[in-house]
Structures are given as structure tokens and as C-alpha cells.
Amino acid sequence: MADRKNKGALAAAYAAKRPEEVAALYDRWSDTYDADMSAAGYRHPTICLALLARHLPRGAAPLLDAGAGTGLIGE
């Protein structure tokens, strides 16, 4: 069921033509977005964290996640 929901939400995001449509879609999806993407196998946050950890000394300095997302990569 979750997989079907994810495919439907992603299809709607790709089909949106105006910024307002995209904003409305993600507003509706925001409560379950992180869990839905995790269940769908979304691994970008884990991959980004591994790359950062490989190249930055532990505790070197604070890191600002200045993206426009849910903050998954910054966790």
C-alpha cells in the first residue's frame, strides 16, 4: 500500500505544472514524507552523510544544511 501511495505522490509531483501545485502537494504529504521515502528505499541522506563523514574530521565544525527539504540529510 505504501509503495502505491509513494508512486502516486511522486507521479503527482512530476506532473505538477505550477509552483503552487508542487507546494500544495508537498504540504499534503509533509506529515508522512520522511517515513514514506524511507519505506520506498530513499537512501540519499545516508549516502550524503557517509560522504561527509569520509571527508570531514569528526567534530570539525558545525555544518549547515541549507537545502529546502525536511532536514533528513542534516540529521
PDB file of N, CA and C in Angstrom:
ATOM      1  N   MET A   1       0.821  -1.198   0.000  1.00  0.00           N
ATOM      2  CA  MET A   1       0.000   0.000   0.000  1.00  0.00           C
ATOM      3  C   MET A   1       0.860   1.255   0.000  1.00  0.00           C
ATOM      4  N   ALA A   2       1.877   1.295   0.870  1.00  0.00           N
ATOM      5  CA  ALA A   2       2.738   2.483   0.943  1.00  0.00           C
ATOM      6  C   ALA A   2       3.436   2.717  -0.387  1.00  0.00           C
ATOM      7  N   ASP A   3       3.835   1.624  -1.059  1.00  0.00           N
ATOM      8  CA  ASP A   3       4.523   1.772  -2.339  1.00  0.00           C
ATOM      9  C   ASP A   3       3.601   2.419  -3.370  1.00  0.00           C
ATOM     10  N   ARG A   4       2.353   2.008  -3.396  1.00  0.00           N
ATOM     11  CA  ARG A   4       1.382   2.596  -4.323  1.00  0.00           C
ATOM     12  C   ARG A   4       1.177   4.076  -4.003  1.00  0.00           C
ATOM     13  N   LYS A   5       1.107   4.402  -2.706  1.00  0.00           N
ATOM     14  CA  LYS A   5       0.941   5.801  -2.299  1.00  0.00           C
ATOM     15  C   LYS A   5       2.139   6.622  -2.755  1.00  0.00           C
ATOM     16  N   ASN A   6       3.353   6.091  -2.550  1.00  0.00           N
ATOM     17  CA  ASN A   6       4.565   6.811  -2.953  1.00  0.00           C
ATOM     18  C   ASN A   6       4.584   7.053  -4.451  1.00  0.00           C
ATOM     19  N   LYS A   7       4.252   6.042  -5.217  1.00  0.00           N
ATOM     20  CA  LYS A   7       4.245   6.201  -6.673  1.00  0.00           C
ATOM     21  C   LYS A   7       3.229   7.246  -7.099  1.00  0.00           C
ATOM     22  N   GLY A   8       2.075   7.248  -6.452  1.00  0.00           N
ATOM     23  CA  GLY A   8       1.056   8.238  -6.781  1.00  0.00           C
ATOM     24  C   GLY A   8       1.500   9.648  -6.438  1.00  0.00           C
ATOM     25  N   ALA A   9       2.115   9.808  -5.273  1.00  0.00           N
ATOM     26  CA  ALA A   9       2.583  11.132  -4.856  1.00  0.00           C
ATOM     27  C   ALA A   9       3.715  11.611  -5.754  1.00  0.00           C
ATOM     28  N   LEU A  10       4.636  10.721  -6.085  1.00  0.00           N
ATOM     29  CA  LEU A  10       5.740  11.111  -6.969  1.00  0.00           C
ATOM     30  C   LEU A  10       5.233  11.439  -8.368  1.00  0.00           C
ATOM     31  N   ALA A  11       4.287  10.657  -8.860  1.00  0.00           N
ATOM     32  CA  ALA A  11       3.715  10.946 -10.179  1.00  0.00           C
ATOM     33  C   ALA A  11       3.036  12.312 -10.172  1.00  0.00           C
ATOM     34  N   ALA A  12       2.338  12.627  -9.090  1.00  0.00           N
ATOM     35  CA  ALA A  12       1.683  13.934  -8.985  1.00  0.00           C
ATOM     36  C   ALA A  12       2.717  15.057  -8.938  1.00  0.00           C
ATOM     37  N   ALA A  13       3.821  14.823  -8.236  1.00  0.00           N
ATOM     38  CA  ALA A  13       4.876  15.847  -8.161  1.00  0.00           C
ATOM     39  C   ALA A  13       5.478  16.101  -9.537  1.00  0.00           C
ATOM     40  N   TYR A  14       5.743  15.040 -10.283  1.00  0.00           N
ATOM     41  CA  TYR A  14       6.323  15.207 -11.618  1.00  0.00           C
ATOM     42  C   TYR A  14       5.326  15.814 -12.606  1.00  0.00           C
ATOM     43  N   ALA A  15       4.037  15.579 -12.377  1.00  0.00           N
ATOM     44  CA  ALA A  15       3.018  16.091 -13.290  1.00  0.00           C
ATOM     45  C   ALA A  15       2.643  17.544 -13.008  1.00  0.00           C
ATOM     46  N   ALA A  16       2.987  18.037 -11.835  1.00  0.00           N
ATOM     47  CA  ALA A  16       2.611  19.411 -11.470  1.00  0.00           C
ATOM     48  C   ALA A  16       3.243  20.400 -12.447  1.00  0.00           C
ATOM     49  N   LYS A  17       2.466  21.366 -12.845  1.00  0.00           N
ATOM     50  CA  LYS A  17       2.929  22.351 -13.827  1.00  0.00           C
ATOM     51  C   LYS A  17       3.293  23.692 -13.199  1.00  0.00           C
ATOM     52  N   ARG A  18       2.658  24.012 -12.097  1.00  0.00           N
ATOM     53  CA  ARG A  18       2.881  25.324 -11.484  1.00  0.00           C
ATOM     54  C   ARG A  18       3.477  25.156 -10.087  1.00  0.00           C
ATOM     55  N   PRO A  19       4.261  26.112  -9.643  1.00  0.00           N
ATOM     56  CA  PRO A  19       4.841  26.039  -8.294  1.00  0.00           C
ATOM     57  C   PRO A  19       3.783  25.853  -7.204  1.00  0.00           C
ATOM     58  N   GLU A  20       2.620  26.450  -7.393  1.00  0.00           N
ATOM     59  CA  GLU A  20       1.558  26.321  -6.396  1.00  0.00           C
ATOM     60  C   GLU A  20       1.087  24.874  -6.265  1.00  0.00           C
ATOM     61  N   GLU A  21       1.053  24.160  -7.388  1.00  0.00           N
ATOM     62  CA  GLU A  21       0.653  22.751  -7.362  1.00  0.00           C
ATOM     63  C   GLU A  21       1.671  21.920  -6.593  1.00  0.00           C
ATOM     64  N   VAL A  22       2.939  22.187  -6.841  1.00  0.00           N
ATOM     65  CA  VAL A  22       4.002  21.455  -6.149  1.00  0.00           C
ATOM     66  C   VAL A  22       3.945  21.748  -4.652  1.00  0.00           C
ATOM     67  N   ALA A  23       3.800  23.013  -4.294  1.00  0.00           N
ATOM     68  CA  ALA A  23       3.736  23.394  -2.883  1.00  0.00           C
ATOM     69  C   ALA A  23       2.554  22.723  -2.187  1.00  0.00           C
ATOM     70  N   ALA A  24       1.404  22.711  -2.834  1.00  0.00           N
ATOM     71  CA  ALA A  24       0.216  22.090  -2.242  1.00  0.00           C
ATOM     72  C   ALA A  24       0.414  20.589  -2.060  1.00  0.00           C
ATOM     73  N   LEU A  25       1.021  19.945  -3.043  1.00  0.00           N
ATOM     74  CA  LEU A  25       1.274  18.511  -2.948  1.00  0.00           C
ATOM     75  C   LEU A  25       2.156  18.190  -1.745  1.00  0.00           C
ATOM     76  N   TYR A  26       3.272  18.892  -1.630  1.00  0.00           N
ATOM     77  CA  TYR A  26       4.183  18.606  -0.520  1.00  0.00           C
ATOM     78  C   TYR A  26       3.609  19.041   0.822  1.00  0.00           C
ATOM     79  N   ASP A  27       2.755  20.053   0.843  1.00  0.00           N
ATOM     80  CA  ASP A  27       2.060  20.408   2.085  1.00  0.00           C
ATOM     81  C   ASP A  27       1.191  19.245   2.554  1.00  0.00           C
ATOM     82  N   ARG A  28       0.478  18.619   1.620  1.00  0.00           N
ATOM     83  CA  ARG A  28      -0.377  17.476   1.975  1.00  0.00           C
ATOM     84  C   ARG A  28       0.454  16.265   2.385  1.00  0.00           C
ATOM     85  N   TRP A  29       1.619  16.104   1.801  1.00  0.00           N
ATOM     86  CA  TRP A  29       2.443  14.918   2.003  1.00  0.00           C
ATOM     87  C   TRP A  29       3.396  15.072   3.194  1.00  0.00           C
ATOM     88  N   SER A  30       3.559  16.257   3.711  1.00  0.00           N
ATOM     89  CA  SER A  30       4.629  16.547   4.670  1.00  0.00           C
ATOM     90  C   SER A  30       4.580  15.705   5.943  1.00  0.00           C
ATOM     91  N   ASP A  31       3.402  15.374   6.435  1.00  0.00           N
ATOM     92  CA  ASP A  31       3.320  14.617   7.686  1.00  0.00           C
ATOM     93  C   ASP A  31       3.927  13.226   7.586  1.00  0.00           C
ATOM     94  N   THR A  32       3.866  12.611   6.410  1.00  0.00           N
ATOM     95  CA  THR A  32       4.367  11.240   6.272  1.00  0.00           C
ATOM     96  C   THR A  32       5.527  11.119   5.286  1.00  0.00           C
ATOM     97  N   TYR A  33       6.010  12.245   4.757  1.00  0.00           N
ATOM     98  CA  TYR A  33       7.025  12.223   3.702  1.00  0.00           C
ATOM     99  C   TYR A  33       8.270  11.432   4.113  1.00  0.00           C
ATOM    100  N   ASP A  34       8.855  11.738   5.269  1.00  0.00           N
ATOM    101  CA  ASP A  34      10.085  11.058   5.682  1.00  0.00           C
ATOM    102  C   ASP A  34       9.880   9.550   5.795  1.00  0.00           C
ATOM    103  N   ALA A  35       8.810   9.137   6.457  1.00  0.00           N
ATOM    104  CA  ALA A  35       8.532   7.708   6.611  1.00  0.00           C
ATOM    105  C   ALA A  35       8.242   7.059   5.262  1.00  0.00           C
ATOM    106  N   ASP A  36       7.486   7.743   4.413  1.00  0.00           N
ATOM    107  CA  ASP A  36       7.167   7.193   3.092  1.00  0.00           C
ATOM    108  C   ASP A  36       8.428   7.004   2.251  1.00  0.00           C
ATOM    109  N   MET A  37       9.292   8.001   2.248  1.00  0.00           N
ATOM    110  CA  MET A  37      10.510   7.907   1.444  1.00  0.00           C
ATOM    111  C   MET A  37      11.449   6.838   1.998  1.00  0.00           C
ATOM    112  N   SER A  38      11.518   6.718   3.305  1.00  0.00           N
ATOM    113  CA  SER A  38      12.336   5.667   3.909  1.00  0.00           C
ATOM    114  C   SER A  38      11.812   4.290   3.511  1.00  0.00           C
ATOM    115  N   ALA A  39      10.497   4.115   3.575  1.00  0.00           N
ATOM    116  CA  ALA A  39       9.884   2.839   3.194  1.00  0.00           C
ATOM    117  C   ALA A  39      10.103   2.527   1.718  1.00  0.00           C
ATOM    118  N   ALA A  40      10.251   3.562   0.904  1.00  0.00           N
ATOM    119  CA  ALA A  40      10.464   3.374  -0.535  1.00  0.00           C
ATOM    120  C   ALA A  40      11.932   3.123  -0.875  1.00  0.00           C
ATOM    121  N   GLY A  41      12.799   3.139   0.149  1.00  0.00           N
ATOM    122  CA  GLY A  41      14.209   2.862  -0.100  1.00  0.00           C
ATOM    123  C   GLY A  41      15.044   4.083  -0.422  1.00  0.00           C
ATOM    124  N   TYR A  42      14.530   5.266  -0.131  1.00  0.00           N
ATOM    125  CA  TYR A  42      15.260   6.513  -0.387  1.00  0.00           C
ATOM    126  C   TYR A  42      16.502   6.539   0.484  1.00  0.00           C
ATOM    127  N   ARG A  43      17.679   6.569  -0.130  1.00  0.00           N
ATOM    128  CA  ARG A  43      18.926   6.439   0.613  1.00  0.00           C
ATOM    129  C   ARG A  43      19.838   7.653   0.506  1.00  0.00           C
ATOM    130  N   HIS A  44      19.428   8.707  -0.168  1.00  0.00           N
ATOM    131  CA  HIS A  44      20.310   9.859  -0.354  1.00  0.00           C
ATOM    132  C   HIS A  44      20.834  10.446   0.951  1.00  0.00           C
ATOM    133  N   PRO A  45      20.010  10.587   2.002  1.00  0.00           N
ATOM    134  CA  PRO A  45      20.561  11.128   3.249  1.00  0.00           C
ATOM    135  C   PRO A  45      21.698  10.277   3.808  1.00  0.00           C
ATOM    136  N   THR A  46      21.547   8.968   3.772  1.00  0.00           N
ATOM    137  CA  THR A  46      22.585   8.076   4.283  1.00  0.00           C
ATOM    138  C   THR A  46      23.848   8.168   3.440  1.00  0.00           C
ATOM    139  N   ILE A  47      23.698   8.226   2.143  1.00  0.00           N
ATOM    140  CA  ILE A  47      24.846   8.332   1.239  1.00  0.00           C
ATOM    141  C   ILE A  47      25.570   9.655   1.446  1.00  0.00           C
ATOM    142  N   CYS A  48      24.825  10.745   1.544  1.00  0.00           N
ATOM    143  CA  CYS A  48      25.448  12.063   1.767  1.00  0.00           C
ATOM    144  C   CYS A  48      26.193  12.099   3.088  1.00  0.00           C
ATOM    145  N   LEU A  49      25.592  11.549   4.127  1.00  0.00           N
ATOM    146  CA  LEU A  49      26.248  11.524   5.428  1.00  0.00           C
ATOM    147  C   LEU A  49      27.549  10.725   5.370  1.00  0.00           C
ATOM    148  N   ALA A  50      27.542   9.594   4.699  1.00  0.00           N
ATOM    149  CA  ALA A  50      28.754   8.782   4.580  1.00  0.00           C
ATOM    150  C   ALA A  50      29.853   9.541   3.840  1.00  0.00           C
ATOM    151  N   LEU A  51      29.501  10.255   2.788  1.00  0.00           N
ATOM    152  CA  LEU A  51      30.494  11.045   2.051  1.00  0.00           C
ATOM    153  C   LEU A  51      31.057  12.173   2.903  1.00  0.00           C
ATOM    154  N   LEU A  52      30.197  12.866   3.621  1.00  0.00           N
ATOM    155  CA  LEU A  52      30.675  13.933   4.501  1.00  0.00           C
ATOM    156  C   LEU A  52      31.584  13.377   5.588  1.00  0.00           C
ATOM    157  N   ALA A  53      31.178  12.283   6.202  1.00  0.00           N
ATOM    158  CA  ALA A  53      31.978  11.686   7.275  1.00  0.00           C
ATOM    159  C   ALA A  53      33.344  11.242   6.768  1.00  0.00           C
ATOM    160  N   ARG A  54      33.408  10.821   5.537  1.00  0.00           N
ATOM    161  CA  ARG A  54      34.673  10.373   4.969  1.00  0.00           C
ATOM    162  C   ARG A  54      35.645  11.539   4.764  1.00  0.00           C
ATOM    163  N   HIS A  55      35.116  12.716   4.477  1.00  0.00           N
ATOM    164  CA  HIS A  55      35.979  13.831   4.094  1.00  0.00           C
ATOM    165  C   HIS A  55      36.107  14.940   5.133  1.00  0.00           C
ATOM    166  N   LEU A  56      35.306  14.909   6.167  1.00  0.00           N
ATOM    167  CA  LEU A  56      35.400  15.929   7.215  1.00  0.00           C
ATOM    168  C   LEU A  56      35.815  15.277   8.523  1.00  0.00           C
ATOM    169  N   PRO A  57      36.771  15.878   9.228  1.00  0.00           N
ATOM    170  CA  PRO A  57      37.137  15.328  10.539  1.00  0.00           C
ATOM    171  C   PRO A  57      35.940  15.402  11.490  1.00  0.00           C
ATOM    172  N   ARG A  58      35.790  14.388  12.310  1.00  0.00           N
ATOM    173  CA  ARG A  58      34.675  14.339  13.261  1.00  0.00           C
ATOM    174  C   ARG A  58      34.728  15.552  14.190  1.00  0.00           C
ATOM    175  N   GLY A  59      33.616  16.245  14.311  1.00  0.00           N
ATOM    176  CA  GLY A  59      33.527  17.394  15.197  1.00  0.00           C
ATOM    177  C   GLY A  59      34.284  18.614  14.718  1.00  0.00           C
ATOM    178  N   ALA A  60      34.656  18.655  13.437  1.00  0.00           N
ATOM    179  CA  ALA A  60      35.469  19.750  12.905  1.00  0.00           C
ATOM    180  C   ALA A  60      34.787  21.098  13.077  1.00  0.00           C
ATOM    181  N   ALA A  61      33.536  21.181  12.765  1.00  0.00           N
ATOM    182  CA  ALA A  61      32.805  22.440  12.859  1.00  0.00           C
ATOM    183  C   ALA A  61      31.327  22.157  12.634  1.00  0.00           C
ATOM    184  N   PRO A  62      30.485  23.074  13.045  1.00  0.00           N
ATOM    185  CA  PRO A  62      29.062  22.892  12.733  1.00  0.00           C
ATOM    186  C   PRO A  62      28.857  22.873  11.218  1.00  0.00           C
ATOM    187  N   LEU A  63      27.857  22.152  10.790  1.00  0.00           N
ATOM    188  CA  LEU A  63      27.557  22.043   9.369  1.00  0.00           C
ATOM    189  C   LEU A  63      26.129  22.511   9.139  1.00  0.00           C
ATOM    190  N   LEU A  64      25.951  23.452   8.233  1.00  0.00           N
ATOM    191  CA  LEU A  64      24.627  23.981   7.925  1.00  0.00           C
ATOM    192  C   LEU A  64      24.037  23.229   6.742  1.00  0.00           C
ATOM    193  N   ASP A  65      22.882  22.617   6.956  1.00  0.00           N
ATOM    194  CA  ASP A  65      22.118  22.004   5.872  1.00  0.00           C
ATOM    195  C   ASP A  65      21.188  23.092   5.349  1.00  0.00           C
ATOM    196  N   ALA A  66      21.605  23.767   4.283  1.00  0.00           N
ATOM    197  CA  ALA A  66      20.851  24.911   3.764  1.00  0.00           C
ATOM    198  C   ALA A  66      19.912  24.519   2.632  1.00  0.00           C
ATOM    199  N   GLY A  67      19.607  23.249   2.523  1.00  0.00           N
ATOM    200  CA  GLY A  67      18.682  22.798   1.497  1.00  0.00           C
ATOM    201  C   GLY A  67      17.258  23.191   1.845  1.00  0.00           C
ATOM    202  N   ALA A  68      16.370  22.969   0.925  1.00  0.00           N
ATOM    203  CA  ALA A  68      14.963  23.297   1.144  1.00  0.00           C
ATOM    204  C   ALA A  68      14.169  22.009   1.260  1.00  0.00           C
ATOM    205  N   GLY A  69      14.481  21.246   2.271  1.00  0.00           N
ATOM    206  CA  GLY A  69      13.807  19.965   2.422  1.00  0.00           C
ATOM    207  C   GLY A  69      13.395  19.732   3.857  1.00  0.00           C
ATOM    208  N   THR A  70      13.280  18.473   4.209  1.00  0.00           N
ATOM    209  CA  THR A  70      12.809  18.111   5.539  1.00  0.00           C
ATOM    210  C   THR A  70      13.928  18.039   6.558  1.00  0.00           C
ATOM    211  N   GLY A  71      15.169  18.111   6.108  1.00  0.00           N
ATOM    212  CA  GLY A  71      16.296  18.036   7.024  1.00  0.00           C
ATOM    213  C   GLY A  71      16.839  16.635   7.217  1.00  0.00           C
ATOM    214  N   LEU A  72      16.404  15.683   6.414  1.00  0.00           N
ATOM    215  CA  LEU A  72      16.881  14.308   6.564  1.00  0.00           C
ATOM    216  C   LEU A  72      18.394  14.208   6.485  1.00  0.00           C
ATOM    217  N   ILE A  73      19.011  14.939   5.582  1.00  0.00           N
ATOM    218  CA  ILE A  73      20.463  14.848   5.425  1.00  0.00           C
ATOM    219  C   ILE A  73      21.173  15.434   6.629  1.00  0.00           C
ATOM    220  N   GLY A  74      20.588  16.443   7.250  1.00  0.00           N
ATOM    221  CA  GLY A  74      21.220  17.085   8.395  1.00  0.00           C
ATOM    222  C   GLY A  74      21.073  16.338   9.701  1.00  0.00           C
ATOM    223  N   GLU A  75      20.272  15.286   9.731  1.00  0.00           N
ATOM    224  CA  GLU A  75      20.074  14.565  10.991  1.00  0.00           C
ATOM    225  C   GLU A  75      21.300  13.784  11.392  1.00  0.00           C
TER     226      GLU A  75
END
